[in-house]
Each structure stands twice: as C-alpha cells, then as structure tokens.
Coordinates of C-alpha atoms and ligand atoms in Angstrom, one line a residue:
X208 CA 0.0 0.0 0.0
X209 CA 1.3 3.5 -0.8
X210 CA 2.3 5.9 1.9
X211 CA 2.3 9.7 1.7
X212 CA 3.3 12.2 4.3
X213 CA 1.6 15.6 5.0
X214 CA 2.6 18.3 7.4
X215 CA 0.3 20.9 8.9
X216 CA 0.0 23.4 11.7
X217 CA -3.2 22.0 13.2
X218 CA -4.3 18.4 13.0
X219 CA -7.9 17.7 14.2
X220 CA -8.9 14.2 15.0
X221 CA -12.7 13.9 14.7
X222 CA -15.2 15.8 12.6
X223 CA -18.0 16.2 15.2
X224 CA -19.3 19.6 16.5
X225 CA -16.0 20.1 18.4
X226 CA -13.6 19.2 15.7
X227 CA -15.4 20.7 12.7
X228 CA -16.0 24.0 14.4
X229 CA -12.3 24.1 15.5
X230 CA -11.2 23.4 11.9
X231 CA -13.6 26.0 10.4
X232 CA -12.4 28.7 12.8
X233 CA -8.7 27.8 12.3
X234 CA -9.3 28.0 8.5
X235 CA -10.9 31.4 8.9
X236 CA -7.8 32.5 10.9
X237 CA -5.4 31.2 8.2
X238 CA -4.1 28.3 10.2
X239 CA -3.1 25.4 7.9
X240 CA -5.5 22.6 9.1
X241 CA -6.2 19.0 8.4
X242 CA -9.2 17.2 9.8
X243 CA -9.4 13.4 10.0
X244 CA -12.8 11.8 10.2
X245 CA -13.3 8.0 10.3
X246 CA -17.0 8.0 9.7
X247 CA -19.1 10.9 8.7
X248 CA -18.5 14.7 9.1
X249 CA -20.8 16.1 11.8
X250 CA -20.0 13.4 14.3
X251 CA -22.4 12.0 16.8
X252 CA -24.4 15.2 17.0
X253 CA -25.4 15.5 13.3
X254 CA -25.5 11.8 12.4
X255 CA -26.7 9.8 15.4
X256 CA -27.4 12.3 18.1
X257 CA -28.9 15.8 18.5
X258 CA -30.3 16.3 15.1
X259 CA -31.8 12.9 14.3
X260 CA -33.3 12.7 17.8
X261 CA -34.9 16.1 17.5
X262 CA -36.3 15.2 14.0
X263 CA -37.9 12.0 15.4
X264 CA -39.2 13.9 18.4
X265 CA -40.9 16.3 16.0
X266 CA -42.3 13.5 13.8
X267 CA -43.7 11.7 16.9
X268 CA -45.3 14.9 18.2
X269 CA -47.0 15.5 14.9
X270 CA -48.3 11.9 14.7
X271 CA -49.6 12.1 18.3
X272 CA -51.3 15.4 17.5
X273 CA -53.1 13.8 14.6
X274 CA -54.1 10.9 16.8
X275 CA -55.4 13.3 19.4
X276 CA -57.5 15.2 16.9
X277 CA -58.9 11.9 15.6
X278 CA -60.3 11.3 19.0
X279 CA -62.1 14.7 18.9
X280 CA -60.9 18.0 20.3
X281 CA -62.1 21.1 22.1
X282 CA -60.6 23.2 19.2
X283 CA -63.2 21.9 16.9
X284 CA -60.7 20.0 14.7
X285 CA -61.6 16.5 13.6
X286 CA -59.6 14.2 11.4
X287 CA -59.8 10.5 10.6
X288 CA -57.4 8.0 12.3
X289 CA -53.8 8.7 11.1
X290 CA -51.2 6.1 10.2
X291 CA -47.4 6.4 9.9
X292 CA -44.9 5.0 7.5
X293 CA -41.8 4.7 9.7
X294 CA -39.5 4.1 6.7
X295 CA -40.6 7.5 5.3
X296 CA -40.1 9.1 8.6
X297 CA -36.6 7.8 8.9
X298 CA -35.8 8.8 5.3
X299 CA -37.1 12.4 6.1
X300 CA -34.8 12.4 9.1
X301 CA -31.9 11.2 7.1
X302 CA -32.5 13.9 4.6
X303 CA -32.1 16.6 7.2
X304 CA -28.9 14.9 8.4
X305 CA -27.6 14.8 4.9
X306 CA -28.2 18.5 4.3
X307 CA -26.4 19.4 7.5
X308 CA -23.4 17.1 7.0
X309 CA -23.1 18.3 3.4
X310 CA -23.2 21.8 4.8
X311 CA -20.3 21.0 7.1
X312 CA -18.2 19.6 4.2
X313 CA -18.9 22.8 2.2
X314 CA -17.9 25.0 5.1
X315 CA -14.6 23.2 5.7
X316 CA -13.8 23.4 2.0
X317 CA -14.7 27.1 1.9
X318 CA -12.3 27.8 4.7
X319 CA -9.4 25.8 3.2
X320 CA -9.5 22.9 5.6
X321 CA -8.2 19.6 4.1
X322 CA -10.4 16.6 5.2
X323 CA -8.8 13.2 5.3
X324 CA -11.3 10.4 5.4
X325 CA -10.2 7.4 7.5
X326 CA -9.4 6.3 11.1
X327 CA -6.5 8.0 12.6
X328 CA -4.0 6.1 14.7
X329 CA -1.7 8.2 16.9
X330 CA 2.0 7.5 16.8
X331 CA 3.0 10.3 19.1
X332 CA 1.9 13.8 20.1
X333 CA 2.8 15.2 16.7
X334 CA 2.1 12.3 14.3
X335 CA -0.9 10.3 13.2
X336 CA -1.3 7.7 10.6
X337 CA -4.6 7.3 8.6
X338 CA -5.6 4.4 6.5
X339 CA -7.5 6.0 3.6
X340 CA -9.0 4.4 0.5
X341 CA -5.9 5.6 -1.4
X342 CA -3.3 4.3 1.0
X343 CA -1.7 5.2 4.3
X344 CA -1.3 8.9 5.0
X345 CA 1.1 10.0 7.7
X346 CA 0.3 13.5 9.1
X347 CA 2.8 15.5 11.1
X348 CA 1.6 18.6 13.0
X349 CA 2.6 21.3 15.4
X350 CA -0.7 21.2 17.3
X351 CA -2.8 18.1 17.8
X352 CA -6.5 18.5 18.7
X353 CA -8.2 15.5 20.1
X354 CA -12.0 15.6 19.3
X355 CA -12.8 11.9 19.0
X356 CA -16.1 12.2 21.0
X357 CA -17.8 9.4 22.9
X358 CA -19.7 6.2 22.4
X359 CA -22.6 4.5 24.2
X360 CA -21.6 2.9 27.5
X361 CA -22.5 -0.8 27.4
X362 CA -24.3 -2.6 30.2
X363 CA -22.5 -5.9 30.9
X364 CA -25.7 -7.7 32.0
X365 CA -27.5 -6.8 28.8
X366 CA -24.9 -6.6 26.0
X367 CA -25.7 -4.8 22.7
X368 CA -26.8 -7.0 19.8
X369 CA -30.0 -8.4 18.3
X370 CA -32.9 -6.7 20.0
X371 CA -30.7 -4.9 22.5
X372 CA -29.8 -1.5 20.9
X373 CA -28.1 1.8 21.6
X374 CA -29.5 5.2 20.6
X375 CA -27.8 4.8 17.2
X376 CA -30.0 1.9 16.1
X377 CA -33.0 3.4 17.9
X378 CA -32.8 6.5 15.7
X379 CA -33.2 4.4 12.5
X380 CA -35.9 1.9 13.3
X381 CA -37.2 -0.5 10.6
X382 CA -40.4 -0.7 12.6
X383 CA -41.9 0.3 16.0
X384 CA -41.7 -2.6 18.5
X385 CA -44.8 -3.5 20.5
X386 CA -42.9 -3.4 23.8
X387 CA -39.9 -1.3 24.4
X388 CA -37.9 -1.4 27.6
X389 CA -35.6 1.5 28.1
X390 CA -32.7 1.1 30.5
X391 CA -31.7 4.6 31.8
X392 CA -34.1 7.4 32.6
X393 CA -31.7 10.2 31.5
X394 CA -31.6 12.4 28.4
X395 CA -31.6 9.6 25.8
X396 CA -33.9 7.2 27.6
X397 CA -36.6 9.8 28.1
X398 CA -36.3 11.7 24.8
X399 CA -36.4 8.5 22.7
X400 CA -38.7 6.6 25.1
X401 CA -41.2 9.5 24.5
X402 CA -40.8 9.2 20.7
X403 CA -41.5 5.4 20.8
X404 CA -44.5 5.8 23.1
X405 CA -46.0 8.5 20.8
X406 CA -45.4 6.2 17.8
X407 CA -47.5 3.5 19.5
X408 CA -45.0 1.3 21.5
X409 CA -45.7 0.2 25.1
X410 CA -42.7 1.8 26.9
X411 CA -41.2 0.9 30.3
X412 CA -38.2 2.9 31.6
X413 CA -35.9 1.3 34.2
X414 CA -33.8 3.8 36.2
X415 CA -31.3 2.9 38.8
X416 CA -31.8 6.1 40.8
X417 CA -35.1 6.9 42.7
X418 CA -36.2 9.5 40.1
X419 CA -35.9 10.3 36.4
X420 CA -33.4 12.8 35.1
X421 CA -31.5 12.7 38.4
X422 CA -29.0 15.4 37.4
X423 CA -31.8 18.0 37.5
X424 CA -33.6 19.1 40.7
X425 CA -36.7 17.2 41.6
X426 CA -39.2 20.1 41.3
X427 CA -38.1 20.6 37.7
X428 CA -38.6 17.0 36.7
X429 CA -42.0 16.5 38.4
X430 CA -44.0 17.8 35.4
X431 CA -42.0 15.5 33.1
X432 CA -42.7 12.4 35.3
X433 CA -46.4 13.4 35.4
X434 CA -46.6 13.8 31.6
X435 CA -44.9 10.4 31.1
X436 CA -47.4 8.8 33.5
X437 CA -50.3 10.4 31.5
X438 CA -48.8 9.2 28.3
X439 CA -48.7 5.6 29.7
X440 CA -44.9 5.3 30.0
X441 CA -44.2 2.9 33.0
X442 CA -41.4 4.1 35.3
X443 CA -39.5 1.5 37.3
X444 CA -37.3 3.6 39.6
X445 CA -34.6 2.4 42.0
X446 CA -34.3 -0.8 40.0
X447 CA -31.3 -2.9 39.0
X448 CA -31.2 -4.7 35.7
X449 CA -30.2 -8.3 36.1
X450 CA -30.3 -9.4 32.4
X451 CA -32.7 -10.9 29.9
X452 CA -34.8 -13.9 30.8
X453 CA -34.1 -17.3 29.3
X454 CA -36.3 -16.9 26.3
X455 CA -34.8 -13.5 25.5
X456 CA -38.2 -11.8 25.5
X457 CA -38.2 -10.0 28.9
X458 CA -35.8 -7.9 31.0
X459 CA -35.3 -9.1 34.6
X460 CA -35.2 -6.3 37.1
X461 CA -34.7 -6.2 40.9
X462 CA -35.9 -3.7 43.4
X463 CA -34.0 -2.4 46.5
X464 CA -35.5 -5.2 48.6
X465 CA -34.2 -7.8 46.2
X466 CA -37.6 -8.7 44.7
X467 CA -37.3 -9.7 41.0
X468 CA -39.8 -8.9 38.2
X469 CA -39.8 -9.3 34.4
X470 CA -40.7 -6.7 31.9
X471 CA -41.8 -8.1 28.5
X472 CA -39.7 -6.6 25.6
X473 CA -39.5 -6.9 21.8
X474 CA -36.6 -4.3 21.9
X475 CA -34.4 -3.0 24.7
X476 CA -32.8 0.5 24.4
X477 CA -29.7 0.8 26.6
X478 CA -29.1 4.5 27.5
X479 CA -27.0 4.5 30.7
X480 CA -24.6 7.2 29.6
X481 CA -21.8 7.7 27.1
X482 CA -18.0 7.2 27.6
X483 CA -15.2 9.2 26.1
X484 CA -13.6 7.4 23.0
X485 CA -10.1 7.0 24.4
X486 CA -9.2 3.5 23.4
X487 CA -8.2 1.6 20.3
X488 CA -6.5 4.4 18.3
X489 CA -3.1 4.8 20.0
X490 CA -4.2 7.5 22.4
X491 CA -2.8 5.4 25.3
X492 CA 0.8 5.9 23.9
X493 CA 0.5 9.6 24.8
X494 CA -0.1 8.7 28.5
X495 CA -2.2 11.9 29.0
X496 CA -3.6 12.7 32.4
X497 CA -7.2 11.5 32.9
X498 CA -10.1 12.6 34.9
X499 CA -12.0 9.4 35.3
X500 CA -12.4 8.0 31.8
X501 CA -12.0 11.4 30.2
X502 CA -9.0 13.4 29.2
X503 CA -8.0 16.0 31.8
X504 CA -7.9 19.5 30.4
X505 CA -7.3 23.0 31.8
X506 CA -9.3 26.1 31.1
X507 CA -7.7 26.4 27.7
X508 CA -8.4 22.8 26.7
X509 CA -4.8 21.9 27.0
X510 CA -4.0 18.3 28.0
X511 CA -1.0 17.3 30.1
X512 CA 1.2 17.2 26.9
X513 CA 2.4 20.4 25.3
X514 CA 0.5 21.4 22.1
X515 CA -2.0 18.5 22.5
X516 CA -5.5 19.8 23.1
X517 CA -8.8 18.0 23.8
X518 CA -12.4 19.3 23.4
X519 CA -15.9 18.0 23.6
X520 CA -17.0 14.6 24.9
X521 CA -13.5 13.1 25.0
X522 CA -12.8 15.7 27.7
X523 CA -15.8 14.6 29.8
X524 CA -19.0 16.2 31.1
X525 CA -21.1 18.0 30.3
X526 CA -21.2 16.0 27.0
X527 CA -23.1 18.6 25.0
X528 CA -22.6 19.7 21.4
X529 CA -22.6 23.5 22.2
X530 CA -19.9 23.0 24.8
X531 CA -17.8 21.1 22.2
X532 CA -18.3 23.8 19.6
X533 CA -17.4 26.6 22.0
X534 CA -14.2 24.8 23.1
X535 CA -13.3 24.1 19.4
X536 CA -13.7 27.7 18.5
X537 CA -11.5 28.8 21.4
X538 CA -8.7 26.2 20.7
X539 CA -8.5 27.4 17.1
X540 CA -8.1 31.0 18.3
X541 CA -5.4 30.0 20.8
X542 CA -3.5 28.1 18.1
X543 CA -3.7 31.3 15.9
X544 CA -2.1 33.2 18.8
X545 CA -5.2 34.9 20.4
X546 CA -5.6 35.0 24.1
X547 CA -8.6 33.0 25.3
X548 CA -9.9 31.1 28.3
X549 CA -12.9 28.8 28.6
X550 CA -14.8 30.4 31.5
X551 CA -18.4 30.6 30.4
X552 CA -20.9 32.0 32.9
X553 CA -23.0 29.0 32.1
X554 CA -23.4 26.1 29.7
X555 CA -27.1 25.7 29.2
X556 CA -28.7 22.2 29.0
X557 CA -32.0 21.2 27.5
X558 CA -33.8 17.9 27.8
X559 CA -36.2 17.6 24.8
X560 CA -38.9 15.7 26.7
X561 CA -42.5 16.7 26.6
X562 CA -42.6 19.0 28.4
X563 CA -39.0 20.2 27.8
X564 CA -36.6 21.1 30.6
X565 CA -34.0 23.9 30.4
X566 CA -31.4 24.9 32.9
X567 CA -28.7 27.6 32.8
X568 CA -26.5 28.5 35.7
X569 CA -27.1 27.6 39.3
X570 CA -30.2 25.9 40.8
X571 CA -31.3 27.0 44.3
X572 CA -29.5 23.9 45.7
X573 CA -26.3 24.6 43.7
X574 CA -26.3 28.2 44.9
X575 CA -26.6 27.0 48.5
X576 CA -23.8 24.5 48.0
X577 CA -21.7 27.3 46.6
X578 CA -22.2 29.2 49.8
X579 CA -24.3 32.0 48.1
X580 CA -27.2 33.6 49.9
X581 CA -29.8 33.6 47.2
X582 CA -33.5 34.2 46.7
X583 CA -35.5 32.3 44.0
X584 CA -38.9 32.7 42.5
X585 CA -41.1 30.7 40.1
X586 CA -43.7 31.8 37.8
X587 CA -46.2 29.2 36.5
X588 CA -47.2 28.9 32.9
X589 CA -50.8 28.4 34.2
X590 CA -50.8 32.2 34.6
X591 CA -49.3 32.9 31.1
X592 CA -51.8 33.8 28.3
X593 CA -49.6 32.4 25.5
X594 CA -49.3 29.0 27.3
X595 CA -53.1 28.9 27.5
X596 CA -53.5 29.5 23.8
X597 CA -51.0 26.7 23.2
X598 CA -52.9 24.3 25.5
X599 CA -49.7 23.8 27.5
X600 CA -50.0 25.4 31.0
X601 CA -47.9 22.8 32.9
X602 CA -44.6 24.0 34.1
X603 CA -42.9 27.1 35.3
X604 CA -39.9 29.4 35.0
X605 CA -37.6 29.8 38.0
X606 CA -34.9 32.4 38.6
X607 CA -32.2 32.3 41.2
X608 CA -30.4 35.6 42.2
X609 CA -28.1 36.8 44.9
X610 CA -30.0 38.4 47.8
X611 CA -27.4 41.2 48.3
X612 CA -27.1 42.7 44.8
X613 CA -29.8 40.8 42.9
X614 CA -27.3 39.4 40.4
X615 CA -29.0 36.6 38.5
X616 CA -27.0 33.4 38.9
X617 CA -29.4 30.8 37.5
X618 CA -32.5 30.0 35.5
X619 CA -34.6 26.8 35.2
X620 CA -37.8 26.1 33.3
X621 CA -40.0 23.2 32.5
X622 CA -42.8 23.4 29.9
X623 CA -43.7 23.0 26.3
X624 CA -41.3 24.9 24.1
X625 CA -39.1 26.2 26.9
X626 CA -35.9 25.1 25.1
X627 CA -36.0 28.4 23.2
X628 CA -35.7 30.3 26.5
X629 CA -32.1 29.0 26.8
X630 CA -30.9 32.0 24.8
X631 CA -32.5 34.6 27.1
X632 CA -31.3 32.7 30.2
X633 CA -27.7 32.4 29.1
X634 CA -27.5 35.9 27.8
X635 CA -28.7 37.4 31.1
X636 CA -26.1 35.3 33.0
X637 CA -23.2 36.1 30.6
X638 CA -24.0 39.8 30.6
X639 CA -24.3 40.0 34.4
X640 CA -28.0 41.0 34.5
X641 CA -29.7 41.7 37.8
X642 CA -33.4 41.0 38.6
X643 CA -34.2 44.6 37.9
X644 CA -32.6 44.4 34.4
X645 CA -34.8 41.4 33.5
X646 CA -37.9 42.8 35.2
X647 CA -37.4 46.2 33.4
X648 CA -37.0 44.6 29.9
X649 CA -40.2 44.9 27.9
X650 CA -41.1 41.3 26.9
X651 CA -43.4 40.9 23.8
X652 CA -46.9 39.9 24.6
X653 CA -48.3 37.2 24.3
X654 CA -45.1 35.0 24.6
X655 CA -43.8 32.3 27.0
X656 CA -40.9 34.7 27.6
X657 CA -43.2 36.9 29.7
X658 CA -42.9 34.2 32.4
X659 CA -39.1 35.1 32.5
X660 CA -39.9 38.7 33.2
X661 CA -42.6 37.7 35.7
X662 CA -40.3 35.3 37.6
X663 CA -37.9 38.3 38.0
X664 CA -40.7 40.5 39.1
X665 CA -41.9 37.9 41.6
X666 CA -38.4 37.6 43.0
X667 CA -38.5 41.4 43.6
X668 CA -41.9 40.9 45.3
X669 CA -44.2 42.4 42.7
X670 CA -45.2 40.0 40.0
X671 CA -48.1 41.5 38.0
X672 CA -50.1 38.5 36.8
X673 CA -50.1 36.3 39.9
Ligands
LIG1581 P1 -18.6 13.6 18.4 O1 -19.8 14.3 17.9 O2 -18.8 12.2 19.0 O3 -17.6 13.4 17.1 C1 -16.4 12.7 17.2 C2 -16.0 12.3 15.8 O4 -14.7 11.7 15.8 C3 -16.9 11.2 15.2 O5 -17.4 11.6 14.0 C4 -16.0 10.0 15.1 O6 -16.3 9.2 14.0 C5 -14.6 10.7 15.0 N1 -13.5 9.8 15.4 C6 -13.3 9.2 16.6 N2 -12.2 8.6 16.6 C7 -11.6 8.8 15.5 C8 -10.3 8.5 14.9 N3 -9.4 7.7 15.6 N4 -10.0 8.8 13.6 C9 -10.9 9.6 12.9 N5 -12.1 10.0 13.4 C10 -12.4 9.6 14.6 N6 -26.0 17.3 22.8 C11 -26.6 18.5 22.8 O7 -26.0 19.5 23.1 N7 -28.0 18.6 22.5 C12 -28.7 17.5 22.2 O8 -29.9 17.6 21.9 C13 -28.1 16.3 22.1 N8 -28.8 15.2 21.8 C14 -28.1 13.9 21.7 C15 -28.8 12.8 21.4 C16 -28.2 11.6 21.3 C17 -29.0 10.4 20.9 C18 -26.8 11.5 21.6 C19 -26.1 10.2 21.5 C20 -26.1 12.6 21.9 C21 -26.7 13.8 22.0 N9 -26.0 15.0 22.4 C22 -26.7 16.2 22.4 C23 -24.6 15.0 22.7 C24 -23.8 15.4 21.5 O9 -24.0 14.6 20.4 C25 -22.3 15.4 21.8 O10 -22.0 16.1 23.0 C26 -21.4 15.9 20.7 O11 -21.6 15.3 19.5 C27 -20.0 15.9 21.1 O12 -19.2 16.4 20.1 P2 -17.7 15.9 19.8 O13 -17.2 16.8 18.7 O14 -16.9 16.0 21.1 O15 -17.7 14.4 19.4
LIG1582 P1 -27.6 10.2 31.0 O1 -26.4 10.3 31.9 O2 -28.3 11.4 30.7 O3 -28.6 9.2 31.7 C1 -28.3 7.9 32.0 C2 -29.2 7.4 33.1 O4 -29.1 6.0 33.3 C3 -29.1 8.1 34.5 O5 -30.3 8.6 34.9 C4 -28.5 7.0 35.3 O6 -28.9 7.1 36.7 C5 -29.1 5.8 34.6 N1 -28.3 4.5 34.8 C6 -27.0 4.3 34.8 N2 -26.7 3.0 35.0 C7 -27.9 2.4 35.0 C8 -28.2 1.0 35.2 N3 -27.3 0.0 35.3 N4 -29.6 0.7 35.2 C9 -30.5 1.6 35.1 N5 -30.2 2.9 35.0 C10 -28.9 3.3 34.9 O7 -27.0 9.4 29.7 P2 -27.7 9.1 28.3 O8 -29.2 9.4 28.4 O9 -27.2 7.8 27.9 O10 -27.1 10.3 27.4 C11 -25.7 10.3 27.3 C12 -25.2 11.8 27.2 O11 -25.6 12.3 25.9 C13 -25.9 12.7 28.2 O12 -25.3 12.7 29.4 C14 -25.8 14.0 27.5 O13 -24.5 14.5 27.8 C15 -25.9 13.6 26.0 N6 -27.3 13.9 25.5 C16 -27.8 15.2 25.6 C17 -29.0 15.4 25.1 C18 -29.6 16.8 25.2 O14 -28.8 17.7 25.4 N7 -30.9 17.0 25.0 C19 -29.8 14.4 24.6 C20 -29.3 13.1 24.6 C21 -28.0 12.9 25.0

C-alpha cells in the first residue's frame, strides 16, 4: 500500500461539532489545518445524536397530535385516524442529516481545511497515521487537537446485539416494537422513550436512581414524570437490571428489597450514559492525564502534553454539542495566537422531553452549596396567556439571584417549548444581569418569555399576573 506524508500546523482528529468548528475557525484565521474523520462529518451530533433525535421527536409529536385530533378536540378540529410509514419518517430524518453534514463539508472546503477520510492512529503527540481508501497517510503537525467524541456505555448484564440496541439503532428503526424497555431514565432514555410511546409502543423505563433525570432538581422533573405517566410510560425507579430472561423476551429487574420482576420486551434500548472514546486508536501511547475515563484539560483545553489539546465529549462532562463547539472555536483561536480562556458564565442544558426542561447557571441547591445567599422565585405557565393559547399550561420558569445585589445566577424552566428560553437565560447570565434588568425589559406579549420577566418581578416581590 502506498504511503504519503503531509505536514500541517493543526491536526484535528474527529469531525463532530467540536472538531469541525475548530477546523472552520482555524481555517478562517489562516491556520493550515487537516481534519481526519473515520465515519461521517458532523460526528455523533449531526448523524446519530442531537439532530436525528430532534427530528424524530418532532415527527412523533405531529403523529400524536393527529391521533389526538382523531379522538375529537375542544378546538373543533376533527380528522380520521392517522397512520405512519416509519420508513418514510426515517428517510425524512436522514434527509435533514444529509443536508447538515453536506453543509459542514462545504464550510470546511470554503475555509481551506483539508479533510482526510479514515481512522487516525496516533504514533506520538505530533504524528498520526490514517488508512485511507488511497493508502496510508502520515500526518505531522505542530498542534494536535483530540476531538474523538464518545460512544454508548454498554451494560454488561444486557450486552448490545440483536434486540438490544443503543441510541444509534433506535434512531433508525425499521419498525416500531410492540414493547420497548428503556434502561436509563436520563436524556436519551426519556427523549427516545417518549418518541416510541408516541409512535405507539408500550414503553417501560428502568432507572437505577429513585427518580428520572437525576441530574436536574426534583421540582423541575416532576411535570415530566407526570406527563410520562399520563402518556402511559411505565417508570421503574430504583431498580437494578439483572439481564434478559431465558427466552430473551423480557428484562429481569430487581428492586431495592431484592424482589425480582420481568418486563416483557421486543426491543431494549440501553441508555445508561456515554463514555469518552479514548481506546483503540493509539491514544494510550501519549499517556495523557485523565479525569476518570475522560482526558483531563485545563481552562484552555490543554491536555498534560504540550500542544496537545482536547475538546468535547472526550474531555468529559457536560457532554453537550454546544460546549464542544465553544471549546473548538477557542482552541482554534489559541493556536492562531489569540488570548482566550474557557470560562463561560454557564453552559445551558436542555432535555427535549414533553414538556421540555432547560437549565442555565445555578439551581437554588447549587447556589446554597456554593455558599451563596440567594433568593429564588417561580412563575407558573398556568398564569401565562400564551401558554393557555398553546394548550400547555404545565410547568414554570424559576430564577435564582443573589440576595445582596440581585445578580441573577441561574434559571430553570419546564414546559412545552421552553428550550427556546435557553438564549435569554444564558445571555442574562453572561451579561451579568440583575433581577431589575430582566424585570425592566419589555417582553413581547403574548409569549412564553413573559414568564421570564414575571419570575424576576416575583423575586422582587411584585409579580403582576399572579
Ligand atoms: P462527536 O460528535 O462524537 O464526534 C467525534 C467524531 O470523531 C466522530 O465523527 C468519530 O467518527 C470521529 N472519530 C473518533 N475517533 C476517530 C479516529 N481515531 N479517527 C478519525 N475519526 C475519529 N447534545 C446536545 O447539546 N444537544 C442535544 O440535543 C443532544 N442530543 C443527543 C442525542 C443523542 C441520541 C446522543 C447520542 C447525543 C446527544 N447529544 C446532544 C450529545 C452530542 O451529540 C455530543 O455532546 C457531541 O456530539 C460531542 O461532540 P464531539 O465533537 O466531542 O464528538
Ligand atoms: P444520562 O447520563 O443522561 O442518563 C443515564 C441514566 O441512566 C441516568 O439517569 C443513570 O442514573 C441511569 N443509569 C445508569 N446506569 C444504570 C443501570 N445500570 N440501570 C438503570 N439505570 C442506569 O445518559 P444518556 O441518556 O445515555 O445520554 C448520554 C449523554 O448524551 C448525556 O449525558 C448528554 O450529555 C448527552 N445527551 C444530551 C441530550 C440533550 O442535550 N438534549 C440528549 C441526549 C443525550
């Protein structure tokens, strides 16, 4: 096989949101850059993560809406019973993915980034070898950026294969199973569990902790648990998964007292977290410092080896696309000689359940733990006109602010469509807004955003609409 050698200033391993954004920004700044991708540009996020899951969430919501109207509605709408062609739904989702990944390729090209297609193997902190269709390419660099992402964490008692799937297979189903058991009541388990329930499956979620979405505070997840119950999703909390039964058609679970039950299943989705992709491609040879399974980085995304950087999921929690992108942009600027540090006021997080959950900054409990004397106030969507017109009055917006100077330190919300409040929340935190700033901002009427203003007013003791 032929071998060629290339040299570059920046070598990016991985074309996910971390790696491709770093490469685009480096290209904009005139830094010679090569990006190596083993699978498809766009990484987990565009191909098998954020985008396909949100596409299926939308499709499932539309289907459920049609079914709801078929049963009659207070709005006066009636339709006949709908049906769904899952193959077409998946093809529509793949079309969106294709447009976005094609867009990434075009942006990389426009900014002069060379893309090498193949799996990279690290030889040392300045050299990688890639087996491409045209032969082996050896790439030497001044700066090495590790952006290899993460992969689903397997569950030893229920290994992947056959009817036991990860989110990747669950996002491209050939059909909808009659009975789906989801192991893990976190982001993926609940987002995709909701999709399958709305598409007609009987869904049971098994969660090891005693509540769903355990990383969020209990008050925030209560409306999600209530909505899942209303939808008919069974929740088995505080349960251990022992394995499949002998016939392979049920999942054996055990409660805290040791009692065993079985949950019938045609398909099992394992969603118990993701682990950084640190093995099998020579990364071990660099002997970089770790933080648990992830690479340890400082506030400039530097690893323990000079000029070796790491961003995104490979550098641990929070494993979110927007964090990977922000880190990628920063590393490109550092390599180009700019002065930057990664010290965001907050990294917002959204769970796209129905209702959605959004958090940015500190919760009341986080603030207390940080030793801050804070006040907090919630405004319910039940008192918001727009929420009533959207038939979605469950949920609330909550603000957390320092008692002494009213500096806002955190926002949380749960409700339909609240993901779009993430921008307002994070902007107010990044710009150092006080309760008075938010309360004094005219919010358009009628919008869900008025609940943001009202939460600030309530914290100041004079909410207008409650
Ligand atoms: P990745 O996107 O994982 O990209 C890494 C890339 O590196 C991959 O393309 C891989 O093929 C490539 N690679 C790895 N090793 C090599 C090698 N040796 N040689 C060449 N190429 C290599 N986050 C959100 O913020 N919002 C969401 O709504 C959201 N939804 C999600 C839904 C699901 C089902 C999943 C699984 C994840 C979701 N995430 C979401 C998380 C998000 O996808 C990740 O945080 C994000 O993709 C991480 O970006 P990254 O660039 O670090 O890695
Ligand atoms: P997660 O960490 O969100 O949830 C995993 C859940 O599984 C937790 O509640 C945990 O207590 C539970 N669990 C762990 N081991 C278990 C066991 N043996 N039996 C039963 N339950 C068990 O992880 P995920 O849902 O797999 O998602 C992985 C990551 O992908 C997320 O942490 C997040 O970073 C990212 N993601 C983000 C979004 C989003 O931003 N909307 C959506 C999907 C995924």
